[in-house]
Each structure stands twice: as structure tokens, then as C-alpha cells.
Short mmCIF file of C-alpha atoms and ligand atoms in Angstrom, two decimals:
data_model
loop_
_atom_site.label_atom_id
_atom_site.label_comp_id
_atom_site.label_asym_id
_atom_site.label_seq_id
_atom_site.Cartn_x
_atom_site.Cartn_y
_atom_site.Cartn_z
CA MET A 1 14.78 13.01 -25.86
CA SER A 2 17.45 15.66 -25.78
CA ASP A 3 21.04 15.23 -26.72
CA SER A 4 23.04 13.82 -23.83
CA ASN A 5 25.71 16.53 -23.87
CA ILE A 6 23.17 19.31 -23.57
CA ALA A 7 21.30 17.27 -21.01
CA GLU A 8 23.99 18.11 -18.46
CA LYS A 9 23.74 21.83 -19.00
CA TYR A 10 21.47 22.63 -16.07
CA ARG A 11 21.06 21.09 -12.62
CA ILE A 12 17.29 21.30 -12.76
CA THR A 13 14.55 22.17 -15.24
CA VAL A 14 11.43 23.80 -13.84
CA ILE A 15 8.50 23.15 -16.15
CA ILE A 16 5.68 25.69 -16.03
CA PRO A 17 2.65 24.70 -18.12
CA THR A 18 0.58 27.74 -19.03
CA PHE A 19 -2.68 28.56 -20.61
CA ASN A 20 -3.73 32.21 -20.41
CA GLU A 21 -1.56 33.13 -17.45
CA ILE A 22 -0.78 36.73 -18.33
CA GLU A 23 -1.56 37.78 -14.77
CA ASN A 24 0.98 35.36 -13.30
CA ILE A 25 3.63 34.40 -15.79
CA GLU A 26 6.05 37.22 -15.22
CA ASN A 27 5.84 37.06 -11.44
CA ILE A 28 6.13 33.28 -11.26
CA THR A 29 9.13 33.23 -13.58
CA LYS A 30 10.84 35.90 -11.50
CA ALA A 31 9.99 34.05 -8.29
CA VAL A 32 11.64 30.87 -9.62
CA LEU A 33 14.69 32.80 -10.85
CA ASP A 34 14.92 34.32 -7.38
CA VAL A 35 14.91 30.89 -5.77
CA PHE A 36 17.65 29.78 -8.17
CA ALA A 37 19.73 32.83 -7.29
CA LYS A 38 19.27 32.53 -3.53
CA SER A 39 20.16 28.84 -3.44
CA ASP A 40 22.86 29.11 -6.06
CA ILE A 41 21.13 26.70 -8.43
CA ASN A 42 22.03 26.62 -12.11
CA GLY A 43 18.49 26.04 -13.25
CA GLU A 44 16.42 26.34 -16.38
CA ILE A 45 12.77 27.38 -16.72
CA LEU A 46 10.72 25.79 -19.46
CA VAL A 47 7.36 27.43 -20.13
CA ILE A 48 5.08 25.13 -22.10
CA ASP A 49 2.22 27.13 -23.45
CA ASP A 50 -0.86 25.95 -25.31
CA LYS A 51 -1.22 28.98 -27.56
CA SER A 52 -2.51 31.40 -24.98
CA LYS A 53 -4.38 34.31 -26.50
CA ASP A 54 -3.89 36.74 -23.63
CA GLY A 55 -0.30 37.83 -24.18
CA THR A 56 1.37 35.14 -22.06
CA ILE A 57 3.60 34.19 -25.01
CA ASP A 58 4.83 37.75 -25.60
CA ALA A 59 5.46 38.20 -21.89
CA VAL A 60 7.72 35.13 -21.87
CA LYS A 61 9.51 36.26 -25.02
CA ALA A 62 10.18 39.62 -23.41
CA MET A 63 11.72 37.94 -20.38
CA GLN A 64 13.91 35.70 -22.51
CA LYS A 65 15.83 38.82 -23.58
CA SER A 66 17.19 39.25 -20.06
CA TYR A 67 17.15 35.63 -18.95
CA PRO A 68 18.66 33.09 -21.34
CA GLN A 69 17.78 30.29 -18.93
CA VAL A 70 14.09 30.81 -19.74
CA SER A 71 12.80 28.73 -22.67
CA LEU A 72 9.40 28.74 -24.27
CA ILE A 73 7.57 26.11 -26.23
CA VAL A 74 4.30 27.05 -27.88
CA ARG A 75 2.29 23.96 -28.68
CA GLU A 76 0.25 23.97 -31.86
CA SER A 77 -1.99 20.96 -31.30
CA ASP A 78 -3.21 18.34 -28.80
CA HIS A 79 -3.62 20.93 -26.10
CA GLY A 80 -3.79 19.91 -22.46
CA LEU A 81 -1.96 20.24 -19.16
CA SER A 82 -0.60 16.68 -19.03
CA GLN A 83 0.45 16.65 -22.67
CA SER A 84 2.27 19.92 -22.12
CA VAL A 85 4.15 18.57 -19.12
CA VAL A 86 5.19 15.46 -21.06
CA GLU A 87 6.48 17.64 -23.87
CA GLY A 88 8.46 19.47 -21.19
CA PHE A 89 9.98 16.14 -20.03
CA GLU A 90 11.20 15.56 -23.58
CA LYS A 91 12.68 19.02 -24.04
CA ALA A 92 14.30 19.43 -20.61
CA ASN A 93 18.03 20.11 -20.63
CA SER A 94 18.84 18.51 -17.31
CA GLU A 95 18.54 15.22 -15.47
CA ILE A 96 16.18 16.55 -12.80
CA ILE A 97 12.76 17.90 -13.64
CA GLN A 98 10.41 19.90 -11.46
CA VAL A 99 6.79 20.68 -12.36
CA ILE A 100 4.87 23.64 -10.92
CA ASP A 101 1.70 25.60 -11.67
CA ALA A 102 1.94 29.16 -12.94
CA ASP A 103 -0.61 30.55 -10.49
CA PHE A 104 1.38 30.47 -7.23
CA SER A 105 -0.62 27.54 -5.85
CA HIS A 106 2.69 25.81 -5.28
CA PRO A 107 5.25 27.49 -3.00
CA VAL A 108 8.29 27.82 -5.24
CA GLU A 109 10.60 28.43 -2.29
CA LEU A 110 10.39 24.68 -1.66
CA ILE A 111 12.09 23.86 -4.98
CA PRO A 112 15.57 23.51 -3.39
CA GLN A 113 14.12 20.85 -1.06
CA PHE A 114 12.77 18.88 -4.00
CA LEU A 115 16.11 19.18 -5.73
CA SER A 116 18.04 17.96 -2.74
CA ALA A 117 15.63 15.03 -2.23
CA ILE A 118 16.28 13.88 -5.80
CA GLU A 119 20.00 14.50 -5.54
CA SER A 120 20.04 12.40 -2.35
CA GLY A 121 18.56 9.44 -4.16
CA ALA A 122 14.79 9.76 -4.41
CA ASP A 123 13.48 8.90 -7.88
CA VAL A 124 10.37 10.98 -7.33
CA CYS A 125 9.67 13.79 -4.88
CA MET A 126 6.12 15.00 -4.52
CA GLY A 127 4.59 17.92 -2.76
CA SER A 128 1.74 16.64 -0.61
CA ARG A 129 -1.31 18.45 0.71
CA TYR A 130 -2.40 15.39 2.63
CA THR A 131 0.63 14.44 4.66
CA LYS A 132 1.40 15.87 8.10
CA GLY A 133 2.13 19.55 7.67
CA GLY A 134 0.33 19.86 4.33
CA ASP A 135 -2.89 21.79 3.78
CA ILE A 136 -5.16 23.55 1.31
CA THR A 137 -6.41 27.10 1.72
CA ASP A 138 -9.40 28.73 0.07
CA TRP A 139 -10.88 25.62 -1.48
CA PRO A 140 -14.67 25.29 -1.44
CA LEU A 141 -16.06 22.12 0.14
CA LYS A 142 -17.05 20.70 -3.27
CA ARG A 143 -13.53 21.03 -4.61
CA ARG A 144 -12.12 19.41 -1.46
CA LEU A 145 -14.50 16.46 -1.71
CA ILE A 146 -13.64 15.88 -5.36
CA SER A 147 -9.97 15.98 -4.52
CA LEU A 148 -10.38 13.57 -1.59
CA GLY A 149 -12.34 11.17 -3.80
CA ALA A 150 -9.61 11.31 -6.43
CA THR A 151 -6.98 10.71 -3.77
CA PHE A 152 -8.88 7.67 -2.46
CA PHE A 153 -8.78 6.01 -5.90
CA GLY A 154 -5.21 7.06 -6.42
CA ARG A 155 -4.25 5.31 -3.21
CA VAL A 156 -5.61 2.01 -4.48
CA LEU A 157 -2.88 2.18 -7.11
CA PHE A 158 -0.23 3.89 -4.95
CA PRO A 159 -0.94 3.05 -1.32
CA GLU A 160 2.11 4.80 0.05
CA VAL A 161 1.68 8.06 -1.78
CA THR A 162 -0.51 10.46 0.19
CA ASP A 163 -1.15 12.87 -2.69
CA PRO A 164 -0.88 11.05 -6.03
CA VAL A 165 -2.79 13.81 -7.82
CA SER A 166 -0.49 16.60 -6.74
CA GLY A 167 0.65 18.87 -9.56
CA PHE A 168 3.80 19.84 -7.63
CA PHE A 169 6.57 17.27 -8.01
CA ALA A 170 10.10 16.55 -9.17
CA ILE A 171 11.52 13.47 -10.87
CA LYS A 172 14.75 12.07 -12.19
CA LYS A 173 14.46 12.15 -15.95
CA ASP A 174 15.24 8.39 -16.07
CA VAL A 175 11.90 7.68 -14.43
CA VAL A 176 9.96 8.61 -17.55
CA GLU A 177 12.53 7.74 -20.20
CA GLY A 178 11.05 4.94 -22.28
CA ALA A 179 7.76 4.97 -20.34
CA GLU A 180 4.67 4.80 -22.52
CA LEU A 181 2.98 7.85 -21.10
CA ARG A 182 -0.53 8.52 -22.34
CA PRO A 183 -1.08 11.93 -20.87
CA ARG A 184 -4.56 13.31 -20.60
CA GLY A 185 -6.48 15.34 -18.07
CA TYR A 186 -4.75 17.06 -15.17
CA LYS A 187 -3.20 14.18 -13.28
CA ILE A 188 0.17 13.87 -14.87
CA LEU A 189 1.81 12.70 -11.64
CA MET A 190 -0.46 9.63 -11.60
CA GLU A 191 0.67 8.82 -15.11
CA VAL A 192 4.32 9.17 -14.14
CA LEU A 193 3.86 6.98 -11.06
CA GLY A 194 1.82 4.44 -13.02
CA LYS A 195 3.98 4.08 -16.10
CA GLY A 196 7.40 5.22 -14.96
CA ARG A 197 10.23 3.28 -13.37
CA TRP A 198 10.73 4.37 -9.80
CA GLN A 199 11.37 2.92 -6.40
CA SER A 200 12.24 5.45 -3.77
CA PHE A 201 10.26 8.58 -3.20
CA LYS A 202 9.97 11.43 -0.77
CA GLU A 203 7.04 13.64 0.12
CA ILE A 204 7.29 17.27 1.06
CA PRO A 205 4.28 18.77 2.83
CA PHE A 206 3.01 22.04 1.40
CA THR A 207 0.02 24.30 1.64
CA PHE A 208 -1.87 24.63 -1.63
CA LYS A 209 -3.03 28.20 -2.16
CA ASP A 210 -5.81 28.69 -4.64
CA ARG A 211 -5.14 31.10 -7.46
CA GLU A 212 -5.71 34.77 -6.81
CA ALA A 213 -5.42 35.78 -10.43
CA GLY A 214 -7.18 34.15 -13.37
CA GLU A 215 -9.54 31.20 -13.39
CA SER A 216 -9.14 27.51 -12.62
CA LYS A 217 -9.75 25.24 -15.58
CA LEU A 218 -11.05 22.13 -13.76
CA LYS A 219 -14.11 20.69 -15.58
CA LEU A 220 -16.44 17.70 -15.13
CA SER A 221 -14.76 15.91 -18.02
CA THR A 222 -11.58 16.11 -15.93
CA ILE A 223 -13.13 13.72 -13.41
CA ILE A 224 -14.20 11.25 -16.10
CA ASP A 225 -10.74 11.38 -17.65
CA TYR A 226 -9.28 10.68 -14.24
CA ILE A 227 -11.30 7.51 -13.73
CA LYS A 228 -10.32 6.30 -17.21
CA GLN A 229 -6.72 7.07 -16.39
CA CYS A 230 -6.84 5.00 -13.17
CA ILE A 231 -8.22 2.01 -15.08
CA ASP A 232 -5.65 2.46 -17.83
CA ILE A 233 -2.81 2.50 -15.30
CA GLY A 234 -4.16 -0.61 -13.57
CA LEU A 235 -4.38 -2.50 -16.88
CA TYR A 236 -1.00 -1.24 -18.10
CA ALA A 237 0.64 -2.82 -15.06
CA LEU A 238 -0.69 -6.26 -16.01
CA SER A 239 1.69 -6.29 -18.98
CA HIS A 240 4.43 -4.05 -17.50
CA HIS A 241 5.86 -5.76 -14.48
CA GLU A 242 8.52 -3.12 -13.87
CA THR A 243 5.85 -0.72 -12.60
CA SER A 244 5.03 -0.23 -8.94
CA VAL A 245 1.36 -0.95 -9.65
CA TRP A 246 2.23 -4.53 -10.68
CA GLY A 247 3.55 -4.97 -7.14
CA GLU A 248 0.08 -4.04 -5.87
CA TRP A 249 -1.62 -6.50 -8.22
CA LYS A 250 0.64 -9.26 -6.91
CA LYS A 251 -0.23 -8.38 -3.34
CA LEU A 252 -3.92 -8.45 -4.16
CA LEU A 253 -3.59 -11.90 -5.77
CA LYS A 254 -1.60 -13.27 -2.87
CA PHE A 255 -4.04 -11.77 -0.39
CA GLY A 256 -6.84 -13.54 -2.29
CA CYS A 257 -5.01 -16.89 -2.20
CA VAL A 258 -4.45 -16.51 1.52
CA GLY A 259 -8.15 -15.74 1.95
CA LEU A 260 -9.02 -18.96 0.10
CA SER A 261 -6.64 -20.95 2.29
CA GLY A 262 -8.48 -19.49 5.28
CA ILE A 263 -11.71 -21.10 4.10
CA PHE A 264 -10.02 -24.52 4.27
CA VAL A 265 -8.57 -23.83 7.72
CA ASN A 266 -11.94 -22.61 8.93
CA THR A 267 -13.83 -25.62 7.57
CA GLY A 268 -11.23 -28.11 8.86
CA ILE A 269 -11.22 -26.73 12.40
CA LEU A 270 -15.01 -26.49 12.44
CA TYR A 271 -15.24 -30.16 11.48
CA ILE A 272 -12.59 -31.41 13.89
CA LEU A 273 -13.87 -29.51 16.92
CA THR A 274 -17.46 -30.48 16.25
CA GLU A 275 -16.89 -34.12 15.31
CA TYR A 276 -13.96 -35.09 17.54
CA ALA A 277 -13.98 -32.62 20.43
CA GLY A 278 -17.76 -32.73 20.71
CA LEU A 279 -18.24 -28.95 20.74
CA TYR A 280 -21.50 -27.31 19.73
CA TYR A 281 -20.98 -26.28 16.08
CA LEU A 282 -21.48 -22.54 16.73
CA VAL A 283 -18.83 -22.66 19.45
CA SER A 284 -16.53 -24.60 17.11
CA SER A 285 -17.15 -21.92 14.51
CA LEU A 286 -15.80 -19.18 16.79
CA PHE A 287 -12.55 -21.13 17.20
CA ALA A 288 -12.51 -21.90 13.48
CA ILE A 289 -12.87 -18.21 12.57
CA GLU A 290 -10.10 -17.21 14.95
CA ALA A 291 -7.83 -19.99 13.69
CA SER A 292 -8.28 -18.82 10.10
CA ILE A 293 -7.59 -15.21 11.09
CA ILE A 294 -4.34 -16.37 12.67
CA THR A 295 -3.21 -18.47 9.71
CA ASN A 296 -4.24 -15.71 7.30
CA PHE A 297 -2.20 -13.24 9.30
CA LEU A 298 0.90 -15.46 9.37
CA LEU A 299 0.73 -16.10 5.63
CA ASN A 300 0.11 -12.48 4.72
CA ASP A 301 2.86 -11.31 7.04
CA SER A 302 5.48 -13.72 5.74
CA TRP A 303 4.41 -13.89 2.10
CA THR A 304 1.94 -11.30 0.75
CA PHE A 305 3.58 -8.34 2.46
CA ASN A 306 7.02 -9.79 3.17
CA ASP A 307 8.64 -6.66 1.72
CA LYS A 308 6.82 -4.45 4.20
CA VAL A 309 7.54 -6.02 7.55
CA LYS A 310 9.76 -5.03 10.41
CA SER A 311 11.09 -8.10 12.10
CA GLN A 312 10.86 -7.03 15.76
CA ILE A 313 8.38 -9.17 17.66
CA ALA A 314 6.60 -6.13 19.15
CA GLU A 315 5.96 -4.83 15.64
CA LYS A 316 4.60 -8.19 14.61
CA TRP A 317 2.17 -8.18 17.54
CA LYS A 318 1.00 -4.71 16.55
CA ARG A 319 0.34 -5.90 13.01
CA PHE A 320 -1.52 -8.91 14.35
CA VAL A 321 -3.80 -6.80 16.54
CA SER A 322 -4.47 -4.49 13.62
CA PHE A 323 -5.24 -7.45 11.32
CA GLU A 324 -7.52 -9.02 13.92
CA VAL A 325 -9.57 -5.86 14.41
CA ILE A 326 -9.87 -5.26 10.65
CA SER A 327 -10.90 -8.91 10.11
CA VAL A 328 -13.58 -8.78 12.80
CA LEU A 329 -14.92 -5.57 11.28
CA GLY A 330 -14.76 -7.36 7.91
CA VAL A 331 -17.02 -10.10 9.26
CA ALA A 332 -19.42 -7.41 10.51
CA ILE A 333 -19.38 -5.74 7.07
CA ASN A 334 -20.07 -9.08 5.39
CA MET A 335 -23.07 -9.66 7.65
CA GLY A 336 -24.26 -6.06 7.33
CA VAL A 337 -24.31 -6.35 3.52
CA LEU A 338 -25.97 -9.77 3.74
CA TYR A 339 -28.70 -8.41 6.00
CA THR A 340 -29.26 -5.14 4.13
CA LEU A 341 -29.46 -6.63 0.65
CA THR A 342 -31.67 -9.49 1.78
CA GLU A 343 -34.06 -7.49 3.97
CA PHE A 344 -34.25 -4.20 2.14
CA ALA A 345 -33.42 -5.02 -1.47
CA GLY A 346 -35.25 -8.37 -1.50
CA MET A 347 -32.20 -10.19 -2.81
CA TRP A 348 -31.70 -13.95 -2.46
CA TYR A 349 -29.60 -14.37 0.69
CA ILE A 350 -26.96 -16.49 -1.07
CA LEU A 351 -26.36 -13.75 -3.61
CA SER A 352 -26.35 -11.08 -0.87
CA ASN A 353 -23.72 -13.10 0.91
CA VAL A 354 -21.49 -13.41 -2.16
CA ILE A 355 -21.65 -9.61 -2.56
CA GLY A 356 -20.95 -9.26 1.17
CA ILE A 357 -17.86 -11.44 0.80
CA PHE A 358 -16.55 -9.23 -2.01
CA VAL A 359 -17.18 -6.02 -0.10
CA ALA A 360 -15.50 -7.44 3.00
CA PHE A 361 -12.57 -8.65 0.89
CA ALA A 362 -12.11 -5.17 -0.60
CA TRP A 363 -12.31 -3.68 2.88
CA ASN A 364 -9.81 -6.16 4.28
CA PHE A 365 -7.31 -5.61 1.51
CA TYR A 366 -7.53 -1.83 1.31
CA VAL A 367 -7.44 -1.20 5.04
CA ASN A 368 -4.77 -3.78 5.84
CA ARG A 369 -2.61 -2.46 3.01
CA HIS A 370 -2.95 1.10 4.35
CA VAL A 371 -2.82 0.38 8.06
CA THR A 372 -1.33 -2.99 8.95
CA TRP A 373 1.32 -3.21 6.23
CA LYS A 374 2.01 0.37 5.31
CA GLU A 375 5.79 0.41 5.78
CA ASN A 376 7.36 1.68 2.64
CA ASN A 377 10.30 2.77 0.58
CA HIS A 378 9.62 6.35 1.57
CA LEU A 379 12.91 8.13 2.24
CA LYS A 380 12.73 9.82 5.62
N1 GDD B 1 -0.05 24.18 -21.38
C1 GDD B 1 -1.20 24.09 -20.71
N2 GDD B 1 -2.31 23.60 -21.35
N3 GDD B 1 -1.27 24.48 -19.43
C2 GDD B 1 -2.45 24.41 -18.79
C3 GDD B 1 -3.62 23.92 -19.40
C4 GDD B 1 -3.53 23.50 -20.76
O1 GDD B 1 -4.50 23.06 -21.37
N4 GDD B 1 -4.61 23.96 -18.47
C5 GDD B 1 -4.07 24.45 -17.36
N5 GDD B 1 -2.78 24.73 -17.53
C6 GDD B 1 -1.81 25.28 -16.59
C7 GDD B 1 -2.30 26.52 -15.91
O2 GDD B 1 -1.95 27.65 -16.65
C8 GDD B 1 -1.56 26.44 -14.58
O3 GDD B 1 -0.24 26.87 -14.67
C9 GDD B 1 -1.54 24.95 -14.30
O4 GDD B 1 -1.66 24.32 -15.56
C10 GDD B 1 -2.68 24.51 -13.36
O5 GDD B 1 -3.92 24.89 -13.90
P1 GDD B 1 -5.12 25.39 -12.95
O6 GDD B 1 -6.31 25.51 -13.82
O7 GDD B 1 -4.70 26.54 -12.12
O8 GDD B 1 -5.23 24.13 -12.07
P2 GDD B 1 -6.03 23.90 -10.73
O9 GDD B 1 -5.66 24.91 -9.73
O10 GDD B 1 -7.45 23.69 -11.02
O11 GDD B 1 -5.45 22.42 -10.39
C11 GDD B 1 -4.36 22.21 -9.65
O12 GDD B 1 -4.59 21.18 -8.73
C12 GDD B 1 -4.46 19.91 -9.18
C13 GDD B 1 -4.55 19.01 -7.98
O13 GDD B 1 -5.83 19.02 -7.43
C14 GDD B 1 -3.11 21.99 -10.47
O14 GDD B 1 -2.04 22.12 -9.55
C15 GDD B 1 -2.95 20.67 -11.01
O15 GDD B 1 -1.60 20.58 -11.53
C16 GDD B 1 -3.15 19.69 -9.89
O16 GDD B 1 -3.11 18.42 -10.45
MN1 MN B 2 -4.57 26.62 -10.04
#
């Protein structure tokens, strides 16, 4: 990490990773310098290049003659977008770091908004294509589907972040100091969120514009790397309880315990109503199911998600209705899987049911986490 007295030199460092960006590098650098000038920001630009062969390096060197706030690092080995960004984190001469692409996909005029979000207390500020006001232009359907799939997995780990694979973000340097980043692939933000220390965040909607000049470098191996990265982040959290992902693991465990307690409630009520109130057992079962939904809700609301709740009674009713609907759909999913696997896959119905229970459990957790208990530490 850089020397602490130089670390104060600039208010923000804008990292631009590049690989063969001769068509963009000069314009993007000027565009960022323009934003600095207009908003009166004492900022630095750090170009991290992976030995481009197309003249990108010479173009940056030429600019450095007129602009001392432009720095260049040419990396000799271990090439890759994420690795380059991490090297930029280490070399940045300021406490606030912004990452952008070189190809104008990210609107640089938003940089002052990122800066002010961090200066007002957010640990991380990410540009989002998937929050209200965000969008993507010129992306083919295939690329959109891949991105949506990636976002879906990312949201298992970071339920409150709408675009965890965005390449447009700013952080406080503290967030990554001491974090064991293992950068690979394209999704450096995921790595930062997964391994870094952060609490508050802010999202800024933006429209992603696909590159007009040069070629995108997204490959199939990128997708495989991404899946490995998600697993790695999930496992890392098991031994690093300061991460936000550990908080999700705890919720999942608690949600599971509550689910188990529901089985006891269900069985107890079924027995009592059938044996002592003389109800037909299928009628008792309806009451038993509802009773366990209610106790599950109360336990999840006051324990599993106690950091997410608003105390007003009207809000609590809303959460209850949401939980009820999701639970009933969960029962339908359980039965749907039971029926499908038994009838069409010839599976033993007990096994089909166990699988059904797991699928319904995953459904219940994911959807409740994203709908019923979605309140967050998102700075408005
Ligand atoms: N140093 C370095 N090394 N830079 C690289 C490398 C590399 O191996 N590969 C790509 N870059 C640079 C490019 O020069 C560009 O500035 C930026 O990283 C993004 O590369 P693109 O190839 O244009 O990315 P993309 O448009 O496919 O992907 C974008 O979308 C992703 C989200 O879906 C990027 O914004 C990613 O950052 C983002 O994660
Ligand atoms: Mn691009």
C-alpha cells in the first residue's frame, strides 16, 4: 500500500484498466480530466495497462507530458482486468478510488456523484444498470441473458445490491485494505463486496452504452471463472465473519432452524386438533400448516431478519402477507416437484418429496430475503 503522506495527495483516483484501447484512451482520459476541471476535483488518473500492443502505452505517455495527474502502470505478468484493478487499488494516491472502463460504457460525468456519495459516508458506491433509472443500450439478447444470470447468482451473496457485477464503482480505500482479494475474471466488484469490509453503500443508476470502438473481451471462460468466484466468496465468508456474506450465511442458518421448528408446530397442532378437538385430520392439517406459517413468520421477523425490520405495525402486516403468499406458493412448489419427479422421472415419491422440500426451502429463503425482508443499509 502507498505511503500515508502521499495517500492524501489527491481527493480521488480514477482507475482505468486498459488492454488495446488505442481508439479510446486519449478521449476517455480527456473526458475524465474535463469532469475533474468542471467540478473542481483534485483527482488523479491511473491507467493500468496489460502490455497493449496497439500504441495505448505511448498514447498515455504522451498525455503525461501535459497532465502530471495521469499515471501509467504497465503490467508485465498475470494479465487480467481484475488483477489490474487490484494493482490500481495498491498504487492509488488517495483515499477514494473510482473504477471505470476505457470504452465509454460508463458515463464519466457521474463521477462527482460517486465521489460525493463516498464523502457523505458510503463505503461503496456502485453504478447500477438494474435499479430504477438504469439501463443498457445496444446489448444483444444473449449478452443480456448472461448478465441477468450472473446478477441472479450475485444477489444470492449480496441481496441488496442490484448490480453486483457492475464494472463502474467507487470505494473507500479502507474497504479493501487487508482484504485477501483473489482477483480473476471480470467481476472485481463482486470480489470487493465479498472480501472487503463495508457496511453502507449507495447505488447510482446509469445507462451502460456498449463500446463503439474496439472489441469486447468477454469469453466463455469468463462465465466459468465467475461461478468459481461466487463459490470462493461464499466459502471465504465461513472463516471471515467480518464480511457481509457471513451475515447472509447466518440468516440462512436461522431461517433453516425456524423451518425445523415449524415442523414441530405443525405436527403438534395436527395431533391436538385431531385427537382432542375431534377434527378430520386433513382439516386439522390446514390449521396446522397455517399455525406453522404464523410461528415461522414471528420467529423470522424477530430473530432471523431482526436487523431488517421496521417496527410499525402496518409494516409488520405487510411482511406477514408477503410471507404467507410466498409460503403458500412454496407448498405448491413442493407438491409440483413431488408430482413431476414421481410421475415423469419415475422417482420414489419419498425422494421426490425430499427434493421438493429443498427446492421450496430455497424458494422461500431467496424470495423472502428479496421481497419480505429487503430493507437495507442502502443510503438514500
Ligand atoms: N488491464 C487490463 N487487462 N484491462 C483489461 C483487460 C485485461 O486483461 N481486459 C479488459 N480490460 C479493460 C478494457 O480495456 C476496458 O477498459 C475494460 O477493461 C472493460 O473491458 P471490455 O472488454 O470493454 O468489457 P465489457 O464491455 O465486455 O464488460 C463490461 O461489463 C461488465 C459488466 O457486465 C465491463 O464494464 C466490466 O468491467 C463489467 O464488469
Ligand atoms: Mn466494454
